[in-house]
Amino acid sequence: MTEKRISRWYFGGLASCGAACCTHPLDLIKVHLQTQQEVKKRMMGMAIHVVKNDGVLALYNGLSASLCRQMSYSLTRFAIYETVRDMMGSTNKGPMPFYQKVLLGAFGGFTGGFVGTPADMVNGLKRLFSGATMASSRGAMVTVGQLACYDQAKQLVLGTGIMGDNILTHFLSSFIAGGCATFLCQPLDVMKTRLMNSKGEYTGVTHCLRETAKLGPLAFYKGLVPAGIRLIPHTILTFIFLEQLKKYFGIRIIS
């Protein structure tokens, strides 16, 4: 008889909140860097500037909004992915094939992105759904990169027999997953930024896609390194917290 632990449906939301608490200062500094009129300060200089002017707690301005997002968007996508994966894992003899993980991740992320979009009914239903489409598409890409790739990377690492199911394996697998998520969602982030900063030169998402494509494939990956610096640590911390929650507080399954 062997005992294993599986995740509870809300663990993904809790783990994401823990990661957000650690990486929130990076997000805040990134926003400050993007909104400065002239390039005067780099990342470290901006962090010192914020702390000097407003104190250490200023690095956590807007944390409540970030946690609210994690408890809607991340909780939904993790709950769907992990619950369905564990249900299918209990009926099948082996792990899910990678293509099924990708499809499940895309569905979970799309739903999570929709749930995580603030329902601003004042702007009307059309506006709500147009905002939700981009958020849902990005949610699908990030979830495929994070959850599906994490599961697959962990399965491959454990399959080598060199490493056990420990924190080092979780770190390596989540690092790979963070890189995959950054690569997959960067084109959407570039388009979103171009649309937000446009002064009416794009008629819609398709027009923006065509115009960006004219600049070559690398145009979709502008700012890839800063995006990775933000997303990879968040992914690593999320999965390390999730695995620890699962290990100590997960549902016990004896087989």
PDB file of N, CA and C in Angstrom, residues 14 26 38 49 64 79 97 99 105 117 144 150 202 213 243:
ATOM      1  N   LEU A  14      -4.333  29.885  -3.118  1.00  0.00           N
ATOM      2  CA  LEU A  14      -3.506  30.229  -1.954  1.00  0.00           C
ATOM      3  C   LEU A  14      -2.035  30.344  -2.338  1.00  0.00           C
ATOM      4  N   LEU A  26       8.234  43.743  -7.494  1.00  0.00           N
ATOM      5  CA  LEU A  26       8.740  43.711  -8.882  1.00  0.00           C
ATOM      6  C   LEU A  26       7.712  44.292  -9.844  1.00  0.00           C
ATOM      7  N   GLU A  38      10.650  60.127 -19.029  1.00  0.00           N
ATOM      8  CA  GLU A  38      11.948  59.911 -19.669  1.00  0.00           C
ATOM      9  C   GLU A  38      12.661  58.795 -18.930  1.00  0.00           C
ATOM     10  N   HIS A  49      14.372  54.802  -5.025  1.00  0.00           N
ATOM     11  CA  HIS A  49      13.600  56.048  -5.109  1.00  0.00           C
ATOM     12  C   HIS A  49      12.241  55.902  -4.409  1.00  0.00           C
ATOM     13  N   SER A  64      -3.723  44.442  -2.366  1.00  0.00           N
ATOM     14  CA  SER A  64      -5.065  43.875  -2.175  1.00  0.00           C
ATOM     15  C   SER A  64      -5.730  43.561  -3.519  1.00  0.00           C
ATOM     16  N   ALA A  79      -8.098  25.307  -9.974  1.00  0.00           N
ATOM     17  CA  ALA A  79      -9.164  24.404  -9.511  1.00  0.00           C
ATOM     18  C   ALA A  79      -9.646  23.510 -10.651  1.00  0.00           C
ATOM     19  N   PRO A  97      -1.751  12.166 -21.210  1.00  0.00           N
ATOM     20  CA  PRO A  97      -0.856  12.562 -22.317  1.00  0.00           C
ATOM     21  C   PRO A  97      -0.707  14.085 -22.356  1.00  0.00           C
ATOM     22  N   TYR A  99      -0.900  16.285 -24.751  1.00  0.00           N
ATOM     23  CA  TYR A  99      -1.897  17.061 -25.504  1.00  0.00           C
ATOM     24  C   TYR A  99      -3.161  17.283 -24.681  1.00  0.00           C
ATOM     25  N   GLY A 105      -5.390  22.724 -19.780  1.00  0.00           N
ATOM     26  CA  GLY A 105      -4.794  23.995 -19.343  1.00  0.00           C
ATOM     27  C   GLY A 105      -5.404  25.183 -20.071  1.00  0.00           C
ATOM     28  N   THR A 117     -11.806  38.837 -15.086  1.00  0.00           N
ATOM     29  CA  THR A 117     -12.053  40.150 -15.681  1.00  0.00           C
ATOM     30  C   THR A 117     -13.107  40.884 -14.861  1.00  0.00           C
ATOM     31  N   VAL A 144      -1.426  27.038 -20.025  1.00  0.00           N
ATOM     32  CA  VAL A 144      -0.761  25.968 -20.788  1.00  0.00           C
ATOM     33  C   VAL A 144       0.732  25.968 -20.451  1.00  0.00           C
ATOM     34  N   TYR A 150       4.534  22.500 -16.512  1.00  0.00           N
ATOM     35  CA  TYR A 150       5.085  22.101 -15.204  1.00  0.00           C
ATOM     36  C   TYR A 150       4.888  20.605 -14.975  1.00  0.00           C
ATOM     37  N   TYR A 202      -5.065  51.604 -34.944  1.00  0.00           N
ATOM     38  CA  TYR A 202      -5.510  50.221 -35.178  1.00  0.00           C
ATOM     39  C   TYR A 202      -7.028  50.157 -35.111  1.00  0.00           C
ATOM     40  N   ALA A 213       3.037  41.997 -37.436  1.00  0.00           N
ATOM     41  CA  ALA A 213       3.674  40.927 -38.223  1.00  0.00           C
ATOM     42  C   ALA A 213       4.574  41.492 -39.324  1.00  0.00           C
ATOM     43  N   GLU A 243       3.236  22.777  -3.928  1.00  0.00           N
ATOM     44  CA  GLU A 243       3.742  21.442  -3.579  1.00  0.00           C
ATOM     45  C   GLU A 243       3.847  21.263  -2.066  1.00  0.00           C
TER      46      GLU A 243
END
